[in-house]
Tab-separated table of C-alpha atoms and ligand atoms in Angstrom:
chain	number	residue	atom	x	y	z
A	1	MET	CA	-7.701	0.659	-23.061
A	2	ASN	CA	-3.782	1.406	-24.637
A	3	ASP	CA	-5.461	5.067	-24.917
A	4	TYR	CA	-5.278	5.231	-21.518
A	5	LEU	CA	-2.190	3.045	-19.859
A	6	SER	CA	1.132	3.955	-20.363
A	7	ILE	CA	3.830	1.367	-19.478
A	8	SER	CA	7.270	2.935	-19.264
A	9	GLU	CA	9.746	1.450	-21.601
A	10	GLU	CA	11.841	-0.365	-18.925
A	11	VAL	CA	8.655	-2.137	-17.261
A	12	GLN	CA	7.343	-3.194	-20.605
A	13	LEU	CA	10.956	-5.107	-21.583
A	14	ALA	CA	11.119	-6.338	-18.063
A	15	LEU	CA	7.668	-7.790	-18.363
A	16	LYS	CA	8.070	-9.239	-22.107
A	17	GLU	CA	11.448	-10.520	-20.937
A	18	GLY	CA	9.609	-12.344	-18.103
A	19	ARG	CA	11.379	-10.767	-15.256
A	20	PRO	CA	10.268	-9.222	-12.217
A	21	VAL	CA	8.236	-6.271	-11.554
A	22	VAL	CA	7.130	-4.659	-8.466
A	23	ALA	CA	4.283	-1.953	-8.454
A	24	LEU	CA	4.530	0.959	-5.651
A	25	GLU	CA	1.595	3.173	-4.963
A	26	SER	CA	2.071	7.173	-5.224
A	27	THR	CA	-0.686	8.542	-2.268
A	28	ILE	CA	2.076	7.536	-0.237
A	29	ILE	CA	3.992	10.072	-1.811
A	30	SER	CA	1.732	12.547	-1.920
A	31	HIS	CA	-0.556	12.003	1.199
A	32	GLY	CA	1.497	9.856	3.074
A	33	MET	CA	4.689	11.490	4.018
A	34	PRO	CA	6.147	15.152	3.932
A	35	TYR	CA	8.057	16.610	1.206
A	36	PRO	CA	11.224	16.094	0.347
A	37	GLN	CA	11.345	12.947	2.702
A	38	ASN	CA	8.628	11.532	0.431
A	39	VAL	CA	10.344	11.888	-2.712
A	40	GLU	CA	13.690	10.508	-1.246
A	41	THR	CA	11.830	7.275	0.162
A	42	ALA	CA	10.502	6.645	-3.132
A	43	LEU	CA	13.491	6.781	-5.142
A	44	ARG	CA	15.226	4.605	-2.171
A	45	VAL	CA	11.983	2.103	-2.311
A	46	GLU	CA	12.847	1.958	-6.257
A	47	LYS	CA	16.729	1.515	-5.729
A	48	THR	CA	15.901	-1.068	-2.938
A	49	ILE	CA	13.840	-3.512	-5.690
A	50	ARG	CA	16.363	-2.938	-8.279
A	51	GLU	CA	19.055	-4.251	-5.893
A	52	ASN	CA	17.268	-7.148	-4.916
A	53	GLY	CA	16.453	-8.007	-8.897
A	54	ALA	CA	13.317	-6.685	-9.651
A	55	THR	CA	12.193	-3.832	-11.577
A	56	PRO	CA	10.177	-0.949	-9.781
A	57	ALA	CA	6.953	0.646	-11.370
A	58	THR	CA	5.522	3.426	-9.471
A	59	ILE	CA	2.165	3.957	-10.554
A	60	ALA	CA	0.293	7.002	-10.680
A	61	ILE	CA	-2.321	9.008	-12.875
A	62	ILE	CA	-0.482	11.785	-14.888
A	63	GLY	CA	-2.403	14.082	-17.304
A	64	GLY	CA	-5.165	11.487	-17.455
A	65	LYS	CA	-2.800	8.563	-18.245
A	66	LEU	CA	-2.698	5.498	-16.283
A	67	LYS	CA	1.386	5.421	-15.667
A	68	ALA	CA	3.019	1.854	-14.909
A	69	GLY	CA	6.296	3.322	-14.342
A	70	CYS	CA	7.094	6.948	-13.367
A	71	THR	CA	10.461	8.894	-13.919
A	72	PRO	CA	12.366	10.548	-10.938
A	73	GLU	CA	10.917	13.853	-12.673
A	74	GLU	CA	7.397	12.608	-12.194
A	75	ILE	CA	7.962	11.278	-8.711
A	76	GLU	CA	9.447	14.456	-8.027
A	77	TYR	CA	6.219	16.324	-9.312
A	78	LEU	CA	3.890	14.077	-7.052
A	79	GLY	CA	5.708	14.891	-4.029
A	80	LYS	CA	6.150	18.454	-4.692
A	81	LYS	CA	2.490	18.602	-5.281
A	82	GLY	CA	1.530	16.712	-2.321
A	83	GLN	CA	-1.764	16.895	-1.573
A	84	ALA	CA	-2.938	19.123	-3.856
A	85	VAL	CA	-2.846	16.128	-6.139
A	86	ILE	CA	-6.046	14.095	-5.926
A	87	LYS	CA	-6.359	10.862	-3.951
A	88	ALA	CA	-7.516	8.534	-6.769
A	89	SER	CA	-9.793	5.555	-5.810
A	90	ARG	CA	-11.759	3.141	-8.155
A	91	ARG	CA	-14.861	5.770	-8.494
A	92	ASP	CA	-12.385	8.463	-9.267
A	93	LEU	CA	-10.832	7.115	-12.243
A	94	PRO	CA	-13.756	7.940	-15.286
A	95	VAL	CA	-13.901	11.778	-14.246
A	96	LEU	CA	-10.188	12.308	-13.716
A	97	LEU	CA	-8.846	10.528	-17.342
A	98	ALA	CA	-11.875	12.234	-18.980
A	99	ARG	CA	-10.355	15.479	-17.671
A	100	LYS	CA	-6.853	14.763	-18.355
A	101	GLU	CA	-5.865	15.320	-14.503
A	102	ASP	CA	-3.271	13.857	-12.372
A	103	GLY	CA	-4.241	11.568	-9.338
A	104	ALA	CA	-2.103	9.847	-6.617
A	105	THR	CA	-3.146	6.213	-6.644
A	106	THR	CA	-4.195	4.314	-3.714
A	107	VAL	CA	-3.801	0.575	-2.925
A	108	THR	CA	-7.127	0.217	-4.820
A	109	THR	CA	-5.941	1.832	-8.087
A	110	THR	CA	-2.419	0.819	-8.031
A	111	MET	CA	-3.740	-2.635	-7.578
A	112	MET	CA	-6.257	-2.141	-10.835
A	113	ILE	CA	-3.332	-0.582	-13.054
A	114	ALA	CA	-0.908	-3.152	-11.763
A	115	ALA	CA	-3.296	-5.724	-13.003
A	116	MET	CA	-3.905	-3.818	-16.618
A	117	ALA	CA	0.019	-4.020	-17.154
A	118	GLY	CA	0.260	-7.428	-16.022
A	119	ILE	CA	2.507	-6.893	-12.882
A	120	LYS	CA	1.409	-9.454	-10.113
A	121	VAL	CA	3.438	-7.849	-6.670
A	122	PHE	CA	2.539	-4.894	-5.199
A	123	ALA	CA	4.905	-3.234	-1.924
A	124	THR	CA	3.360	-0.556	-0.090
A	125	GLY	CA	3.020	0.567	3.878
A	126	GLY	CA	-0.229	0.090	4.871
A	127	ILE	CA	-3.648	-0.646	3.496
A	128	GLY	CA	-7.144	0.905	4.017
A	129	GLY	CA	-9.520	-1.003	5.863
A	130	VAL	CA	-13.068	-1.141	8.006
A	131	HIS	CA	-12.417	2.024	9.977
A	132	ARG	CA	-13.516	2.456	13.602
A	133	GLY	CA	-16.927	2.978	14.037
A	134	ALA	CA	-17.767	1.670	10.775
A	135	THR	CA	-20.980	-0.176	11.879
A	136	THR	CA	-22.772	3.495	11.696
A	137	THR	CA	-20.430	5.680	9.290
A	138	MET	CA	-20.137	2.637	6.890
A	139	ASP	CA	-16.560	3.987	6.344
A	140	ILE	CA	-14.961	0.860	4.639
A	141	SER	CA	-11.649	1.535	2.255
A	142	ALA	CA	-12.090	0.477	-1.278
A	143	ASP	CA	-8.872	-1.294	-0.948
A	144	LEU	CA	-10.829	-4.334	0.649
A	145	GLU	CA	-13.112	-4.701	-2.331
A	146	GLU	CA	-10.279	-4.532	-4.449
A	147	LEU	CA	-8.477	-7.210	-3.007
A	148	ALA	CA	-11.578	-9.312	-3.355
A	149	GLN	CA	-11.445	-8.968	-7.456
A	150	THR	CA	-8.020	-7.636	-8.190
A	151	GLN	CA	-5.456	-10.545	-8.954
A	152	VAL	CA	-2.408	-9.138	-7.383
A	153	MET	CA	-0.461	-9.634	-4.429
A	154	VAL	CA	-0.111	-7.119	-1.814
A	155	ILE	CA	2.930	-6.918	0.268
A	156	CYS	CA	2.254	-4.448	3.198
A	157	ALA	CA	3.247	-3.802	7.114
A	158	GLY	CA	-0.298	-4.692	8.243
A	159	ALA	CA	-2.770	-2.029	8.920
A	160	LYS	CA	-2.643	0.987	11.446
A	161	SER	CA	-5.061	0.941	14.239
A	162	ILE	CA	-6.560	3.867	13.226
A	163	LEU	CA	-8.395	0.917	11.442
A	164	ASP	CA	-10.661	-1.843	13.543
A	165	LEU	CA	-8.451	-4.268	12.605
A	166	GLY	CA	-10.903	-7.352	13.753
A	167	LEU	CA	-13.545	-5.910	11.521
A	168	THR	CA	-11.290	-5.349	8.711
A	169	LEU	CA	-10.106	-9.169	9.051
A	170	GLU	CA	-13.836	-10.388	9.055
A	171	TYR	CA	-14.179	-8.436	5.824
A	172	LEU	CA	-11.320	-10.019	4.161
A	173	GLU	CA	-12.588	-13.595	5.141
A	174	THR	CA	-15.968	-12.794	3.867
A	175	LYS	CA	-14.641	-11.582	0.235
A	176	GLY	CA	-12.341	-14.815	0.508
A	177	VAL	CA	-8.997	-13.000	0.705
A	178	PRO	CA	-5.941	-14.863	2.305
A	179	VAL	CA	-4.465	-12.947	4.891
A	180	ILE	CA	-0.958	-14.396	5.102
A	181	GLY	CA	1.825	-13.364	7.994
A	182	TYR	CA	5.106	-13.526	6.710
A	183	GLN	CA	7.362	-15.322	9.407
A	184	THR	CA	4.461	-14.657	11.865
A	185	GLU	CA	1.623	-15.525	13.252
A	186	GLU	CA	0.050	-12.374	14.216
A	187	LEU	CA	-1.238	-9.623	12.260
A	188	PRO	CA	1.209	-6.706	12.130
A	189	ALA	CA	0.007	-3.001	13.237
A	190	PHE	CA	2.041	-1.227	10.847
A	191	TYR	CA	4.166	0.559	13.424
A	192	THR	CA	4.499	-2.162	15.825
A	193	ARG	CA	4.891	-5.848	15.354
A	194	ARG	CA	1.811	-7.349	17.023
A	195	SER	CA	-1.711	-6.426	17.430
A	196	GLY	CA	-3.178	-9.452	19.460
A	197	PHE	CA	-4.902	-10.318	15.798
A	198	LYS	CA	-4.074	-13.694	14.097
A	199	VAL	CA	-3.696	-14.154	10.551
A	200	ASP	CA	-5.075	-16.855	8.161
A	201	TYR	CA	-1.647	-18.403	7.160
A	202	ARG	CA	2.070	-18.088	8.667
A	203	ILE	CA	4.148	-18.002	5.587
A	204	ASP	CA	8.267	-18.247	5.805
A	205	SER	CA	9.835	-17.580	2.367
A	206	PRO	CA	9.240	-15.531	-0.913
A	207	GLU	CA	8.908	-18.840	-2.722
A	208	GLU	CA	6.474	-20.428	-0.740
A	209	LEU	CA	4.395	-16.860	-0.821
A	210	ALA	CA	5.018	-17.196	-4.613
A	211	ALA	CA	3.548	-20.856	-4.857
A	212	ALA	CA	0.524	-19.949	-2.928
A	213	PHE	CA	-0.164	-17.154	-5.375
A	214	ARG	CA	0.704	-19.011	-8.322
A	215	THR	CA	-1.799	-21.624	-7.072
A	216	LYS	CA	-4.547	-19.168	-6.669
A	217	ILE	CA	-3.856	-17.918	-10.204
A	218	ASP	CA	-3.911	-21.593	-11.498
A	219	LEU	CA	-7.111	-22.238	-9.906
A	220	GLY	CA	-8.895	-19.062	-12.183
A	221	LEU	CA	-9.700	-17.674	-8.010
A	222	ARG	CA	-10.554	-13.809	-8.776
A	223	GLY	CA	-8.831	-11.459	-6.089
A	224	GLY	CA	-5.671	-11.134	-4.364
A	225	MET	CA	-3.801	-12.086	-1.298
A	226	LEU	CA	-2.696	-9.581	1.443
A	227	VAL	CA	0.852	-10.523	2.915
A	228	THR	CA	1.565	-8.643	5.927
A	229	ASN	CA	5.283	-7.951	6.722
A	230	PRO	CA	6.355	-6.762	10.659
A	231	ILE	CA	8.242	-3.722	10.668
A	232	PRO	CA	11.708	-4.652	12.069
A	233	GLU	CA	12.286	-4.956	15.544
A	234	LYS	CA	14.691	-2.404	15.387
A	235	TYR	CA	12.478	0.027	14.019
A	236	SER	CA	8.878	-0.997	15.538
A	237	MET	CA	7.667	1.626	18.135
A	238	GLN	CA	6.404	1.444	21.679
A	239	PRO	CA	2.927	0.412	21.500
A	240	GLU	CA	1.915	2.890	24.452
A	241	VAL	CA	3.321	5.961	22.265
A	242	ILE	CA	1.840	5.041	19.157
A	243	ASN	CA	-1.799	3.935	20.546
A	244	LYS	CA	-1.707	7.150	22.446
A	245	ALA	CA	-1.225	9.101	19.493
A	246	ILE	CA	-3.739	7.229	17.482
A	247	GLU	CA	-6.282	7.791	20.083
A	248	GLU	CA	-5.717	11.513	20.140
A	249	ALA	CA	-5.980	11.689	16.436
A	250	LEU	CA	-9.198	9.872	16.273
A	251	ASN	CA	-10.719	12.180	19.085
A	252	GLU	CA	-9.765	15.312	16.807
A	253	LEU	CA	-11.214	13.649	13.994
A	254	ASN	CA	-14.602	13.247	15.719
A	255	GLU	CA	-14.431	17.021	17.063
A	256	LYS	CA	-13.714	18.641	13.801
A	257	GLY	CA	-16.750	16.118	12.189
A	258	ILE	CA	-14.079	15.012	9.357
A	259	HIS	CA	-15.275	12.160	7.293
A	260	GLY	CA	-14.976	10.414	3.607
A	261	LYS	CA	-11.770	10.280	2.105
A	262	GLN	CA	-10.135	12.935	3.963
A	263	CYS	CA	-10.284	10.520	6.902
A	264	THR	CA	-7.005	8.514	6.528
A	265	PRO	CA	-4.827	11.401	5.231
A	266	PHE	CA	-6.009	13.561	8.493
A	267	LEU	CA	-5.481	10.297	10.479
A	268	LEU	CA	-1.901	9.580	9.171
A	269	ALA	CA	-0.734	13.294	9.343
A	270	LYS	CA	-1.813	13.780	12.843
A	271	VAL	CA	-0.287	10.638	14.194
A	272	LYS	CA	3.040	11.932	12.422
A	273	ASP	CA	2.625	15.266	13.912
A	274	LEU	CA	2.234	13.478	17.180
A	275	THR	CA	4.971	11.120	17.605
A	276	GLY	CA	7.225	13.148	15.366
A	277	GLY	CA	10.196	11.941	13.741
A	278	GLU	CA	10.081	8.804	15.304
A	279	SER	CA	6.796	7.406	13.434
A	280	LEU	CA	8.231	9.094	10.003
A	281	GLU	CA	11.569	7.041	10.401
A	282	ALA	CA	9.621	3.693	11.058
A	283	ASN	CA	7.293	4.179	8.303
A	284	ILE	CA	10.368	4.918	5.725
A	285	GLU	CA	11.993	1.582	7.072
A	286	LEU	CA	8.918	-0.614	7.007
A	287	VAL	CA	8.225	0.158	3.163
A	288	LEU	CA	12.260	-0.581	2.552
A	289	ASN	CA	11.221	-3.742	4.214
A	290	ASN	CA	8.221	-4.757	2.550
A	291	ALA	CA	10.001	-3.512	-1.325
A	292	ARG	CA	12.892	-6.134	-0.332
A	293	LEU	CA	10.188	-8.773	0.243
A	294	ALA	CA	8.211	-7.974	-2.640
A	295	ALA	CA	11.268	-7.939	-5.121
A	296	LYS	CA	12.421	-11.374	-3.775
A	297	THR	CA	8.782	-12.965	-4.022
A	298	ALA	CA	8.184	-11.398	-7.676
A	299	ALA	CA	11.380	-13.123	-8.720
A	300	ALA	CA	10.303	-16.216	-7.222
A	301	LEU	CA	7.097	-15.914	-9.208
A	302	CYS	CA	8.844	-15.399	-12.503
A	303	LYS	CA	10.744	-19.056	-12.051
B	401	LIG	N1	-2.947	3.421	5.043
B	401	LIG	C1	-1.661	3.767	5.747
B	401	LIG	N2	-0.777	4.668	4.516
B	401	LIG	C2	-1.407	5.133	3.268
B	401	LIG	C3	-2.673	4.779	3.413
B	401	LIG	C4	-3.472	3.791	4.123
B	401	LIG	O1	-0.988	3.477	6.686
B	401	LIG	O2	-0.829	5.789	3.043
B	401	LIG	C5	-3.215	5.402	2.044
B	401	LIG	C6	-2.988	4.064	0.748
B	401	LIG	O3	-3.005	4.607	-0.380
B	401	LIG	C7	-4.653	3.214	1.024
B	401	LIG	C8	-5.405	4.530	1.163
B	401	LIG	O4	-4.855	2.897	-0.495
B	401	LIG	O5	-4.711	5.038	2.176
B	401	LIG	C9	-6.906	4.330	1.571
B	401	LIG	O6	-7.525	5.091	1.722
B	401	LIG	P1	-9.246	5.283	2.417
B	401	LIG	O7	-9.127	4.724	3.720
B	401	LIG	O8	-9.518	6.401	2.014
B	401	LIG	O9	-9.665	4.171	1.278
B	402	LIG	MN1	-13.119	5.585	3.631
């Protein structure tokens, strides 16, 4: 394992001293936002985590190494290379590592590498889920399966309604993954604070999030916990605007016959094009908001 895993000195030291660490994914950098906003945001997220008392660990695959803790130069490299970096899910690891290639880690692989490194809290924007039409396409993100088996808390802003949110919740229930609403009873839908679907539990403080996850670990229950943190009111988008863009993006996806791993990046890019700068700003702000909560929760978990 040590042949493949490379933990930065800063992250190693924090873990050794029992200080809080927050994992961050890299697909959001390479595939989730345009350059240079992607790099600027990744660095701002790291800064926000530090300001809130934790050590950031941006996770990626570089030259066949599983990296827990990237340098600003590595973040710049991934951001500039953009979509040319392979979006790496669980199934991609064996070949990518054997070939010593680069990979942008999704929620799935970020959870895997965080767990290998001993990091328990991970902040991101949105997770993958059950796609609309999955009853025939069987397109279900590996993120859900990873939440079922890997013991990492994932703090996100819910899931975008490019997905079937109802089926996503059903899948998580089947797999025994607790879905928590942070200061809300309703599952947030990424750009908006509301989805019409209920979460399993509402939790109002980082301390109580930490206590629930600590209990899951103590009980020896495998799998993670999904914390959904609504976008701040100030930055949330009009449901009509965002839903229209999502419908248009889905129509184009079907017309073009795009499927498999290209689906999510295509839909995200299309929605962004259709809604211009507003959705990008919302995206950036919700990630920063999740980073703050993750840092505080990681700190509570260390107490
Ligand atoms: N959803 C978002 N933004 C993202 C992703 C999903 O709102 O950036 C990325 C994440 O890395 C997630 C991945 O893990 O896409 C899921 O891809 P797929 O649907 O192909 O499993
Ligand atoms: Mn898929």
